[in-house]
C-alpha positions as a printed NumPy array, in Angstrom:
array([[ -0.018,  -0.104,  -0.105],
       [  1.161,   3.231,  -0.798],
       [ -0.835,   6.482,   0.614],
       [ -0.241,   9.942,   0.382],
       [ -0.046,  12.198,   3.14 ],
       [ -1.239,  16.035,   1.776],
       [  0.665,  18.959,   3.375],
       [ -1.948,  21.089,   5.879],
       [  0.278,  23.846,   4.883],
       [  0.682,  23.749,   1.187],
       [  3.655,  21.174,   0.754],
       [  4.275,  19.17 ,  -2.622],
       [  2.484,  15.58 ,  -2.195],
       [  5.593,  13.66 ,  -3.87 ],
       [  8.235,  15.25 ,  -0.453],
       [  6.115,  13.594,   1.944],
       [  3.888,  10.168,   0.933],
       [  4.552,   8.062,   2.785],
       [  5.654,   4.008,   1.748],
       [  3.845,   1.843,   4.428],
       [  6.358,  -1.176,   4.972],
       [  5.569,  -4.556,   2.83 ],
       [  3.859,  -7.195,   3.714],
       [  2.159,  -5.029,   6.419],
       [ -1.492,  -6.661,   7.595],
       [ -4.031,  -4.268,   9.077],
       [ -6.568,  -4.312,  11.925],
       [ -9.716,  -3.824,  11.445],
       [-11.635,  -0.496,  13.259],
       [-14.464,   1.012,  14.21 ],
       [-15.231,   3.521,  11.836],
       [-15.023,   6.915,  13.073],
       [-17.256,   9.146,  14.99 ],
       [-17.816,  12.573,  13.8  ],
       [-17.43 ,  15.57 ,  16.494],
       [-20.959,  16.989,  17.893],
       [-18.554,  20.156,  18.592],
       [-15.729,  21.741,  16.975],
       [-13.33 ,  23.218,  20.209],
       [-14.287,  21.276,  23.048],
       [-13.326,  18.535,  21.755],
       [-10.8  ,  19.632,  20.227],
       [ -8.907,  21.22 ,  23.661],
       [ -9.45 ,  17.826,  25.378],
       [ -8.83 ,  15.794,  22.56 ],
       [ -5.271,  17.627,  23.159],
       [ -5.296,  17.303,  26.676],
       [ -5.862,  13.664,  26.774],
       [ -3.29 ,  13.51 ,  23.914],
       [ -0.268,  14.657,  25.853],
       [ -1.216,  12.61 ,  29.276],
       [ -1.233,   9.131,  26.617],
       [  1.066,  10.642,  24.249],
       [  5.002,   7.333,  24.113],
       [  7.905,   8.277,  23.403],
       [  8.255,   6.351,  20.1  ],
       [  5.785,   8.05 ,  18.141],
       [  4.331,  11.321,  17.337],
       [  0.672,  12.09 ,  18.676],
       [ -1.911,  11.138,  17.28 ],
       [ -3.842,   8.004,  16.523],
       [ -2.962,   4.464,  17.95 ],
       [ -2.081,   0.975,  15.978],
       [ -1.127,  -2.558,  16.209],
       [  0.989,  -3.214,  13.754],
       [  1.294,  -7.596,  12.991],
       [  3.996,  -8.411,  10.447],
       [  6.429, -11.352,   9.472],
       [  9.777, -10.027,   9.833],
       [  9.37 ,  -9.632,  13.59 ],
       [  7.383, -12.554,  16.294],
       [  4.105, -11.661,  16.411],
       [  4.07 , -10.651,  20.023],
       [  5.885,  -7.616,  19.63 ],
       [  3.549,  -4.799,  18.936],
       [  4.077,  -1.249,  18.753],
       [  1.431,   1.479,  19.562],
       [  2.01 ,   4.061,  16.601],
       [  0.063,   7.166,  16.287],
       [ -0.682,   7.871,  12.818],
       [ -2.848,  10.92 ,  11.216],
       [ -6.441,  10.351,   9.66 ],
       [ -6.502,  13.19 ,   7.143],
       [-10.046,  13.869,   5.681],
       [-11.719,  10.37 ,   4.879],
       [-15.163,  12.865,   4.749],
       [-16.918,  11.518,   1.23 ],
       [-17.073,  14.759,  -1.057],
       [-19.431,  16.974,  -0.342],
       [-21.33 ,  17.026,  -3.813],
       [-24.098,  18.958,  -2.865],
       [-21.98 ,  22.36 ,  -2.241],
       [-23.786,  22.843,   1.595],
       [-20.319,  24.484,   3.273],
       [-20.883,  23.581,   6.374],
       [-20.806,  19.538,   5.658],
       [-16.909,  20.648,   3.56 ],
       [-16.319,  22.321,   7.031],
       [-16.595,  19.448,   8.616],
       [-14.426,  17.441,   6.336],
       [-11.917,  19.167,   6.446],
       [-11.017,  19.396,  10.31 ],
       [ -9.301,  16.039,  11.247],
       [-11.121,  13.268,  13.257],
       [ -9.33 ,  11.626,  16.344],
       [ -9.951,   7.669,  15.426],
       [ -8.512,   4.914,  17.898],
       [ -8.646,   1.007,  16.79 ],
       [ -9.312,  -1.881,  19.726],
       [ -6.084,  -3.761,  20.549],
       [ -6.136,  -7.304,  19.685],
       [ -5.048, -10.325,  21.173],
       [ -2.093, -11.802,  19.771],
       [ -3.382, -14.943,  18.692],
       [ -6.327, -12.794,  16.338],
       [ -5.887, -13.387,  12.819],
       [ -6.396, -10.14 ,  10.882],
       [ -7.514,  -9.562,   7.259],
       [ -5.23 ,  -9.26 ,   4.593],
       [ -8.064,  -6.615,   2.995],
       [ -7.877,  -3.68 ,   3.958],
       [-10.914,  -2.028,   5.544],
       [-11.703,   1.301,   3.439],
       [-13.766,   2.834,   7.36 ],
       [ -9.816,   1.367,   9.067],
       [ -6.533,   3.165,   9.876],
       [ -3.366,   1.303,   8.557],
       [ -1.13 ,   0.259,  10.836],
       [  2.938,   0.705,  11.399],
       [  5.72 ,  -0.473,  13.669],
       [  8.278,   2.209,  15.656],
       [ 10.931,   1.45 ,  12.92 ],
       [  8.514,   3.006,  10.443],
       [ 10.109,   6.681,   9.171],
       [  8.082,   9.481,  10.857],
       [  7.278,  12.23 ,   9.374],
       [  8.589,  15.552,   9.992],
       [  7.056,  17.656,  12.642],
       [  5.715,  20.432,   9.709],
       [  2.913,  17.768,   8.402],
       [  0.86 ,  16.755,  11.712],
       [ -2.11 ,  18.895,  12.475],
       [ -1.803,  20.215,  15.33 ],
       [ -5.327,  21.591,  16.571],
       [ -3.591,  23.122,  19.674],
       [ -1.855,  25.874,  17.046],
       [ -4.684,  29.101,  17.362],
       [ -4.134,  29.052,  13.241],
       [ -4.603,  26.184,  12.02 ],
       [ -7.993,  26.158,  14.012],
       [ -9.345,  28.676,  11.368],
       [ -8.535,  26.941,   7.659],
       [ -6.499,  29.212,   5.581],
       [ -8.487,  31.048,   1.505],
       [ -6.984,  27.98 ,   0.099],
       [ -8.886,  25.491,   2.592],
       [-11.579,  24.356,   0.055],
       [ -8.86 ,  23.183,  -2.188],
       [ -7.231,  21.527,  -0.126],
       [-10.011,  19.798,   1.332],
       [-11.243,  19.423,  -2.338],
       [ -8.735,  18.088,  -2.854],
       [ -7.286,  15.249,   0.489],
       [-11.215,  13.859,   0.209],
       [-10.583,  13.164,  -3.834],
       [ -7.88 ,  10.661,  -2.759],
       [ -9.135,   9.375,  -0.1  ],
       [-12.927,   8.712,  -0.205],
       [-13.157,   5.591,  -2.331],
       [-16.196,   4.694,  -3.112],
       [-18.68 ,   7.519,  -2.684],
       [-17.26 ,   9.456,  -6.743],
       [-18.19 ,   7.512,  -9.689],
       [-15.951,   6.591, -12.49 ],
       [-17.084,   9.736, -15.103],
       [-17.018,  12.183, -11.891],
       [-14.011,  10.813, -10.664],
       [-12.073,  12.077, -14.176],
       [-13.137,  15.762, -14.219],
       [-12.182,  15.749, -10.661],
       [ -8.175,  14.162, -11.425],
       [ -7.435,  17.076, -14.232],
       [ -9.997,  20.238, -11.666],
       [ -7.674,  18.725,  -9.297],
       [ -4.26 ,  18.796, -11.166],
       [ -5.128,  22.421, -12.004],
       [ -5.577,  23.319,  -8.378],
       [ -2.093,  21.333,  -7.076],
       [ -0.701,  23.657,  -9.474],
       [ -2.01 ,  26.475,  -8.13 ],
       [ -1.266,  25.679,  -3.926],
       [  2.178,  25.91 ,  -3.857],
       [  3.268,  28.289,  -0.727],
       [  5.405,  28.716,   2.088],
       [  4.965,  27.211,   5.464],
       [  4.68 ,  30.516,   6.982],
       [  2.19 ,  32.033,   3.759],
       [ -0.805,  30.715,   4.813],
       [ -0.066,  32.454,   8.359],
       [  0.76 ,  35.03 ,   6.178],
       [ -1.834,  36.381,   4.073],
       [ -3.917,  35.522,   7.369],
       [ -2.852,  38.111,   8.897],
       [ -1.955,  40.308,   6.914],
       [ -5.102,  42.589,   4.863],
       [ -4.35 ,  42.967,   1.151],
       [ -3.327,  46.469,   0.266],
       [ -3.969,  45.778,  -3.536],
       [ -6.19 ,  47.687,  -5.088],
       [ -8.747,  46.354,  -7.297],
       [ -8.087,  47.516, -11.03 ],
       [-10.241,  49.366, -12.469],
       [-11.483,  48.204, -16.167],
       [-10.391,  51.034, -18.037],
       [-12.903,  52.579, -20.626],
       [-12.716,  52.265, -24.171],
       [-13.496,  55.422, -25.995],
       [-15.419,  53.767, -30.047],
       [-17.03 ,  55.81 , -32.427],
       [-20.251,  57.872, -31.147],
       [-23.702,  55.979, -30.551],
       [-26.266,  56.507, -33.734],
       [-28.688,  58.512, -33.199],
       [-31.867,  57.343, -35.834],
       [-34.92 ,  59.841, -36.424],
       [-37.625,  59.237, -38.174],
       [-37.194,  62.256, -41.464],
       [-36.264,  62.093, -44.951],
       [-32.761,  63.014, -45.861],
       [-31.575,  66.352, -47.255],
       [-28.195,  66.069, -49.034],
       [-25.824,  68.209, -49.911],
       [-24.015,  67.287, -53.124],
       [-23.869,  69.184, -56.289],
       [-26.183,  68.701, -59.165],
       [-24.735,  66.395, -61.617],
       [-23.581,  69.159, -65.   ],
       [-19.949,  67.279, -66.29 ],
       [-20.569,  67.182, -69.642],
       [-18.258,  64.334, -71.589],
       [-16.121,  65.884, -74.076],
       [-14.237,  62.305, -74.921],
       [-17.904,  60.751, -76.604],
       [-18.444,  64.218, -78.218],
       [-14.771,  63.02 , -80.304],
       [-15.254,  59.774, -80.442],
       [-18.861,  61.342, -82.78 ],
       [-16.782,  63.406, -84.549],
       [-14.174,  60.787, -85.581],
       [-16.621,  58.284, -86.87 ],
       [-14.754,  55.096, -86.237],
       [-14.973,  52.083, -87.173],
       [-15.622,  48.474, -85.469],
       [-11.943,  48.141, -86.242],
       [-10.807,  50.966, -84.499],
       [-13.28 ,  51.097, -81.95 ],
       [-11.506,  47.886, -80.327],
       [ -8.146,  48.717, -81.07 ],
       [ -8.592,  51.653, -78.524],
       [ -8.295,  48.842, -76.08 ],
       [ -5.953,  46.519, -78.042],
       [ -3.509,  49.108, -79.119],
       [ -0.275,  49.045, -80.69 ],
       [  0.862,  49.465, -77.138],
       [ -0.598,  46.485, -76.271],
       [  0.269,  44.332, -79.212],
       [  3.857,  45.182, -78.215],
       [  3.374,  43.441, -75.309],
       [  2.062,  41.201, -76.012],
       [  4.236,  39.923, -79.179],
       [  7.78 ,  40.571, -76.829],
       [  6.311,  38.539, -73.579],
       [  5.447,  35.686, -76.734],
       [  9.412,  36.205, -77.928],
       [ 11.233,  35.879, -75.047],
       [  9.088,  33.595, -72.859],
       [  9.896,  31.071, -76.277],
       [ 13.499,  31.931, -75.883],
       [ 13.489,  30.777, -72.35 ],
       [ 12.221,  27.241, -73.909],
       [ 14.8  ,  27.338, -76.739],
       [ 12.49 ,  28.138, -79.464],
       [ 13.066,  30.138, -81.543],
       [  9.841,  31.759, -81.921],
       [  9.466,  35.642, -83.618],
       [  6.969,  36.11 , -83.601],
       [  5.994,  39.596, -85.088],
       [  2.411,  42.168, -84.574],
       [  0.615,  40.744, -87.789],
       [  0.694,  37.193, -86.612],
       [ -0.668,  37.827, -83.677],
       [ -3.566,  39.875, -84.301],
       [ -3.967,  37.11 , -87.645],
       [ -4.761,  35.301, -84.09 ],
       [ -7.083,  37.34 , -82.308],
       [ -8.924,  37.412, -86.002],
       [ -9.359,  33.658, -85.043],
       [-10.281,  33.162, -81.689],
       [-13.199,  36.424, -82.705],
       [-13.796,  34.394, -85.495],
       [-15.013,  31.326, -82.934],
       [-17.162,  33.433, -80.476],
       [-19.896,  33.338, -83.942],
       [-18.218,  29.808, -85.369],
       [-18.393,  26.604, -83.278],
       [-16.317,  23.519, -84.126],
       [-16.022,  20.607, -82.283],
       [-12.505,  21.045, -82.384],
       [ -9.842,  23.792, -83.253],
       [ -8.822,  21.341, -86.173],
       [-11.828,  21.692, -88.226],
       [-11.174,  25.927, -88.46 ],
       [ -8.672,  24.244, -91.939],
       [-10.414,  21.578, -92.845],
       [-13.669,  22.326, -93.452],
       [-13.893,  24.213, -96.622],
       [-16.094,  27.308, -97.738],
       [-16.174,  30.65 , -98.22 ],
       [-16.05 ,  31.188, -94.349],
       [-13.725,  28.8  , -93.639],
       [-10.908,  29.838, -96.612],
       [-10.416,  33.526, -94.307],
       [ -8.702,  30.979, -91.375],
       [ -6.564,  28.663, -93.657],
       [ -5.928,  31.253, -95.635],
       [ -4.204,  33.493, -93.195],
       [ -2.418,  31.156, -90.979],
       [ -1.581,  27.805, -91.207],
       [ -2.282,  25.427, -88.046],
       [  0.885,  24.964, -86.428],
       [  1.934,  27.935, -86.955],
       [ -1.263,  29.432, -84.938],
       [ -1.087,  26.26 , -82.856],
       [  2.981,  27.122, -81.688],
       [  2.06 ,  30.833, -81.423],
       [ -1.181,  29.375, -79.123],
       [  1.139,  27.384, -77.184],
       [  3.761,  30.366, -75.908],
       [  0.967,  33.555, -75.748],
       [  2.491,  35.237, -72.664],
       [  2.429,  38.558, -71.248],
       [  4.853,  38.846, -68.639],
       [  8.053,  37.578, -67.17 ],
       [  8.96 ,  34.509, -65.029],
       [ 11.779,  36.276, -64.227],
       [ 10.51 ,  38.909, -62.416],
       [  6.561,  37.737, -60.379],
       [  5.31 ,  38.918, -57.955],
       [  4.643,  36.033, -55.544],
       [  2.572,  37.291, -53.461],
       [ -0.025,  38.16 , -56.349],
       [ -1.949,  35.076, -58.11 ],
       [ -2.317,  37.324, -61.279],
       [  1.104,  37.981, -61.77 ],
       [  1.65 ,  36.141, -65.335],
       [ -1.516,  38.483, -65.956],
       [ -1.111,  41.552, -63.401],
       [  0.794,  44.066, -67.129],
       [ -2.527,  43.074, -69.723],
       [ -4.815,  43.55 , -66.694],
       [ -2.93 ,  47.133, -65.362],
       [ -2.608,  48.096, -69.35 ],
       [ -6.401,  47.09 , -70.149],
       [ -7.823,  48.694, -67.373],
       [ -6.528,  51.713, -68.089],
       [ -7.45 ,  52.322, -71.836],
       [-10.719,  50.643, -69.803],
       [-11.348,  54.05 , -67.95 ],
       [ -9.512,  56.583, -70.09 ],
       [-12.491,  55.587, -73.066],
       [-15.153,  55.21 , -71.074],
       [-18.506,  57.549, -70.672],
       [-18.639,  59.952, -68.695],
       [-21.44 ,  59.091, -66.051],
       [-23.707,  60.256, -63.631],
       [-24.705,  56.615, -62.097],
       [-21.781,  53.484, -61.954],
       [-22.843,  50.037, -60.585],
       [-20.835,  48.087, -59.271],
       [-20.431,  43.338, -58.583],
       [-19.752,  41.016, -59.695],
       [-19.085,  38.99 , -62.708],
       [-17.92 ,  34.75 , -63.521],
       [-15.585,  33.585, -65.615],
       [-16.577,  30.364, -66.982],
       [-13.537,  27.822, -65.794],
       [-14.075,  24.669, -64.729],
       [-10.064,  23.659, -62.671],
       [-11.024,  25.909, -60.259],
       [-13.605,  26.101, -56.458],
       [-14.605,  29.344, -56.738],
       [-18.912,  29.634, -56.609],
       [-21.15 ,  32.42 , -57.086],
       [-24.951,  31.641, -56.682],
       [-27.205,  33.605, -58.724],
       [-25.315,  34.22 , -61.978],
       [-25.68 ,  32.138, -65.917],
       [-21.236,  30.57 , -64.827],
       [-21.461,  29.685, -61.207],
       [-18.283,  28.066, -61.691],
       [-14.786,  29.646, -62.757],
       [-13.099,  32.116, -61.23 ],
       [-15.065,  35.933, -60.002],
       [-14.249,  38.686, -60.969],
       [-14.85 ,  41.846, -59.67 ],
       [-16.143,  44.675, -61.942],
       [-17.533,  48.76 , -62.473],
       [-19.314,  49.452, -64.584],
       [-22.338,  51.627, -66.063],
       [-25.743,  50.964, -66.099],
       [-25.578,  50.471, -69.525],
       [-23.033,  47.887, -69.468],
       [-19.651,  49.015, -70.185],
       [-16.659,  48.217, -68.021],
       [-14.455,  51.01 , -66.229],
       [-12.61 ,  48.178, -64.695],
       [-12.173,  45.293, -63.231],
       [ -9.931,  42.619, -60.718],
       [ -9.758,  39.378, -60.606],
       [-10.812,  37.651, -56.941],
       [ -7.819,  36.319, -54.839],
       [ -7.377,  35.172, -51.177],
       [ -5.062,  38.343, -50.646],
       [ -6.005,  41.67 , -52.633],
       [ -2.729,  43.67 , -53.763],
       [ -5.562,  46.118, -53.976],
       [ -4.064,  48.999, -50.877],
       [ -7.061,  49.497, -48.109],
       [ -7.238,  52.256, -45.147],
       [ -7.199,  50.216, -42.334],
       [ -8.183,  52.56 , -39.962],
       [-11.722,  52.36 , -41.78 ],
       [-12.154,  48.503, -41.218],
       [-13.981,  48.105, -44.5  ],
       [-13.516,  44.614, -45.017],
       [-12.874,  43.011, -48.397],
       [-16.036,  44.546, -50.112],
       [-15.816,  48.671, -48.877],
       [-12.505,  48.275, -49.991],
       [-13.102,  46.927, -53.306],
       [-15.526,  50.122, -54.227],
       [-13.516,  52.736, -51.878],
       [-10.867,  51.522, -54.94 ],
       [-13.687,  52.102, -57.48 ],
       [-14.206,  55.332, -55.928],
       [-10.674,  56.079, -56.736],
       [-10.437,  54.723, -59.707],
       [-13.409,  57.526, -61.082],
       [-12.438,  60.406, -58.558],
       [ -8.775,  60.304, -61.59 ],
       [-11.829,  61.651, -64.331],
       [-12.214,  64.016, -62.322],
       [-13.928,  65.535, -58.989],
       [-17.723,  64.895, -59.978],
       [-20.101,  63.549, -58.   ],
       [-20.412,  60.674, -58.92 ],
       [-23.546,  57.906, -57.54 ],
       [-22.42 ,  54.737, -57.389],
       [-24.726,  51.162, -57.018],
       [-24.102,  48.384, -55.1  ],
       [-25.473,  44.741, -54.155],
       [-25.816,  43.214, -49.834],
       [-22.284,  41.997, -50.265],
       [-20.514,  45.32 , -50.018],
       [-22.897,  47.698, -48.461],
       [-22.525,  49.47 , -45.3  ],
       [-23.293,  52.306, -42.697],
       [-19.159,  53.021, -42.944],
       [-19.066,  52.357, -46.196],
       [-22.144,  55.079, -47.068],
       [-20.402,  57.712, -44.087],
       [-16.533,  57.256, -46.286],
       [-17.891,  57.228, -49.796],
       [-19.946,  60.685, -48.1  ],
       [-16.317,  61.471, -47.155],
       [-14.869,  61.17 , -50.835],
       [-17.681,  63.579, -52.261],
       [-19.408,  60.16 , -53.929],
       [-22.799,  59.727, -53.63 ],
       [-23.811,  55.846, -52.736],
       [-27.514,  53.498, -52.849],
       [-26.784,  50.2  , -52.106],
       [-29.296,  46.772, -50.919],
       [-28.025,  46.256, -46.846],
       [-27.636,  43.029, -44.89 ],
       [-30.212,  43.121, -41.319],
       [-26.53 ,  42.491, -39.175],
       [-24.978,  45.252, -41.073],
       [-28.174,  47.994, -39.796],
       [-26.324,  49.463, -37.077],
       [-29.266,  48.459, -34.821],
       [-31.264,  50.719, -36.54 ],
       [-34.998,  51.132, -34.777],
       [-36.472,  50.402, -38.13 ],
       [-39.617,  47.411, -38.582],
       [-38.265,  44.183, -39.171],
       [-39.068,  42.339, -42.129],
       [-41.098,  40.041, -40.306],
       [-43.334,  42.641, -39.025],
       [-42.884,  43.876, -42.41 ],
       [-44.318,  41.058, -43.96 ],
       [-47.656,  41.595, -42.56 ],
       [-48.159,  44.869, -44.201],
       [-49.452,  45.202, -46.955],
       [-47.839,  45.574, -50.468],
       [-46.051,  49.184, -50.904],
       [-45.948,  50.042, -47.373],
       [-42.26 ,  51.022, -46.623],
       [-40.445,  52.367, -42.837],
       [-37.094,  54.523, -42.871],
       [-34.591,  56.316, -40.069],
       [-31.872,  58.587, -40.244],
       [-28.67 ,  58.925, -38.905],
       [-28.048,  62.305, -37.215],
       [-24.056,  62.136, -37.421],
       [-23.422,  60.181, -40.669],
       [-27.162,  62.136, -42.138],
       [-27.562,  58.99 , -44.297],
       [-31.017,  57.104, -44.489],
       [-32.013,  53.206, -44.427],
       [-35.047,  52.402, -46.586],
       [-37.092,  49.241, -46.184],
       [-39.76 ,  48.579, -48.703],
       [-42.678,  45.959, -48.869],
       [-42.833,  45.157, -52.864],
       [-42.752,  41.978, -54.411],
       [-40.516,  41.12 , -51.484],
       [-38.909,  42.827, -47.992],
       [-35.859,  45.352, -49.546],
       [-33.455,  46.818, -47.287],
       [-31.394,  50.044, -48.773],
       [-29.368,  52.112, -47.768],
       [-27.999,  55.854, -49.055],
       [-25.984,  58.948, -48.602],
       [-27.857,  60.599, -51.775],
       [-31.408,  59.754, -51.971],
       [-34.272,  59.738, -49.564],
       [-37.831,  59.424, -49.56 ],
       [-39.425,  61.977, -51.409],
       [-41.295,  61.965, -54.461],
       [-42.932,  58.715, -53.558],
       [-43.711,  57.427, -56.704],
       [-46.711,  54.479, -58.252],
       [-45.787,  51.575, -59.776],
       [-47.626,  48.955, -60.511],
       [-48.318,  45.68 , -59.459],
       [-49.749,  41.997, -59.57 ],
       [-51.286,  40.437, -56.63 ],
       [-51.703,  36.271, -56.596],
       [-55.055,  36.489, -58.085],
       [-53.16 ,  38.842, -60.901],
       [-54.989,  41.362, -60.484],
       [-52.942,  45.037, -60.964],
       [-52.136,  45.989, -57.232],
       [-50.995,  50.001, -57.168],
       [-48.166,  50.135, -54.987],
       [-45.723,  53.161, -53.556],
       [-42.291,  53.438, -54.626],
       [-39.551,  55.746, -52.49 ],
       [-37.099,  57.725, -54.684],
       [-34.568,  55.669, -53.477],
       [-35.664,  51.864, -54.099],
       [-36.38 ,  53.731, -57.713],
       [-33.274,  54.922, -58.314],
       [-31.92 ,  51.53 , -56.974],
       [-34.016,  49.332, -59.067],
       [-32.42 ,  51.239, -62.186],
       [-28.95 ,  51.652, -61.737],
       [-27.971,  47.833, -59.514],
       [-28.668,  46.149, -63.166],
       [-25.442,  47.123, -65.287],
       [-22.593,  43.916, -64.135],
       [-25.955,  41.928, -65.511],
       [-25.855,  43.9  , -68.645],
       [-22.628,  43.121, -69.302],
       [-23.018,  39.7  , -68.2  ],
       [-25.981,  39.317, -71.07 ],
       [-24.068,  40.757, -73.802],
       [-20.133,  38.657, -73.551],
       [-22.507,  35.554, -72.563],
       [-23.893,  35.335, -76.436],
       [-20.291,  34.952, -78.502],
       [-17.459,  33.753, -75.664],
       [-14.778,  32.866, -77.235],
       [-14.141,  28.953, -77.534],
       [-10.646,  28.21 , -78.366],
       [ -8.957,  27.387, -75.112],
       [ -4.773,  26.242, -74.68 ],
       [ -3.022,  24.098, -71.918],
       [ -2.498,  27.488, -69.863],
       [ -4.925,  28.54 , -66.849],
       [ -4.401,  31.755, -67.954],
       [ -6.576,  31.27 , -71.517],
       [ -9.671,  30.932, -70.405],
       [ -9.129,  34.964, -68.559],
       [ -7.52 ,  36.358, -71.79 ],
       [-10.542,  35.474, -73.727],
       [-12.374,  37.286, -71.438],
       [-10.38 ,  40.073, -72.091],
       [-10.838,  40.078, -75.202],
       [-14.928,  39.506, -74.979],
       [-14.963,  42.411, -72.427],
       [-12.95 ,  44.559, -74.869],
       [-15.433,  43.992, -77.789],
       [-18.1  ,  44.57 , -75.295],
       [-16.713,  48.085, -74.86 ],
       [-16.093,  48.998, -78.73 ],
       [-19.676,  48.049, -79.237],
       [-20.747,  50.108, -76.969],
       [-18.681,  52.483, -78.129],
       [-20.006,  52.39 , -81.462],
       [-23.659,  52.764, -79.894],
       [-23.203,  55.767, -78.632],
       [-21.675,  57.663, -81.469],
       [-23.83 ,  56.126, -84.002],
       [-27.314,  56.183, -82.046],
       [-29.283,  56.227, -85.689],
       [-26.851,  53.459, -87.589],
       [-24.932,  51.006, -85.485],
       [-24.696,  47.629, -85.73 ],
       [-26.071,  44.71 , -83.691],
       [-23.135,  42.753, -81.56 ],
       [-22.682,  39.978, -84.365],
       [-21.934,  41.904, -86.912],
       [-20.053,  44.152, -85.269],
       [-17.707,  41.304, -84.087],
       [-18.008,  39.992, -87.337],
       [-16.889,  42.817, -89.159],
       [-13.496,  43.052, -86.241],
       [-12.501,  39.254, -86.995],
       [-12.925,  39.631, -90.797],
       [-10.551,  42.228, -91.198],
       [ -7.829,  40.543, -89.128],
       [ -8.049,  37.707, -90.434],
       [ -7.63 ,  39.14 , -94.065],
       [ -5.59 ,  42.119, -93.724],
       [ -2.082,  40.031, -92.243],
       [ -2.426,  37.356, -93.813],
       [  1.072,  35.917, -94.709],
       [  1.526,  36.626, -98.339],
       [  5.199,  34.695, -97.539],
       [  3.996,  31.47 , -96.807]])
């Protein structure tokens, strides 16, 4: 048997553990009795112990031990401490916990030398050891005559809890014992006191002052009132001089397309393609004329579909002869396989699209340079079809591919775009804490302000909108309106969506924040929609026609903020609808070839928008406009030497 004795004043359990002699047999004893009165009992026991204390044992319980090595007649009276054998108080009774912390005096009946003892020790009996056994130091004994010991220290509950768990067998379930062992180990780590620490802690008052919590100064509290918004933005009075120049020049479809894929862009592609081929020990030596011919075949594949790439050179008819006469198939395959846009020796490892970054910058610069100067713009998400990525976007015709952040006009002209990646390379103001969507909108606002300090009006969906973003755009002088989610309303006391569903259609509720002067409106139309704006309010309220469940015409009230949002939020959707009609279908083994095809389709979309604006009465449709560019590149860039 190994009996562990816990030091009452916080000594380590390992340093004061006692080991009994081998093959020790114990004698049965009577169960301990709890004293009725604590102080009187302690005084009587202390006086009785002084009179009956033997010379060779510490003054506690008398115990008889019989070993095999010594004769049976030799017995010694030894006293041994009885440490908190009471079961653990599981009901939280504080009086019972105090009683279990006191040391119980137990006396065993003296047994004659001829009586056999059971080799299985009882749970309630006290082990007996001879006088030759090692005796603990004086500090390990619990002296109840000491007045300090009568008042247990502040950690008495923890010590009683530990000793009760160590010696109370059978009073805890296996599941509870496992939990308590973990708690005991935590308590033992904190009970590292010196011998006199308990006395010092009891005598000295707690001199450490309580630490006061510092108040964190945050943003001012929002003050919402029910009134209409009074915006203080200047009126829109900008004149688009660039559009007037396009109308006067009367550019053809090829010239409009080459506003974006200009000579600088083609030279960039040719130089990087030849550089990449030389790194692979291939003498390519592609020219700008051949590169335009390659682009003509890519545009051609948008409206002439073939099952395989080689079929464009196999079919013999008038149109297919353009491809066959323009360039040989093996030459096209060689150029298309080495098509490159950046130097591999100078790539930014943090940028996922570093191999396309020079082309993306060049296209964004040209898109912004010739973009129509309009009052309203839309910002949203587009999708570039690709089945080799895990990016998914619900609610779009193409749901799997690369996400593209797009800023467009309300008619679908792309002004600025950026492919999505986990770690964005765009610079953001960390003090504003706007998140990914807010930082993208702020970046697009900065791009628009490069055209001039005009009061542009941006519209976006709930992924981007927050009250912080609307306030930050107002400080930049940019108007903004967007749908907002419920958890971003900054505790605005507006009618919740569940309650508004019970109201009649056309009902709306609104509040204005006094500090930032922004409005939040919730309207019940075909569904429940929540909007936030810094530029447009409720008035004027217009009437629209709706339909009931029985297909009856119903007149609904529509606030001005809802009407403007419905008109301006579809810019990105219109762009996706246009480019989805005649996409480039040829693909190479390069992962970025799909993004190159996407940029070609976007450039064609923007060129067609400029064509419609500059020729309002005699404009071509999108298919005829695309055919003109493809025919020109295949006919006028034919390599006659081949």
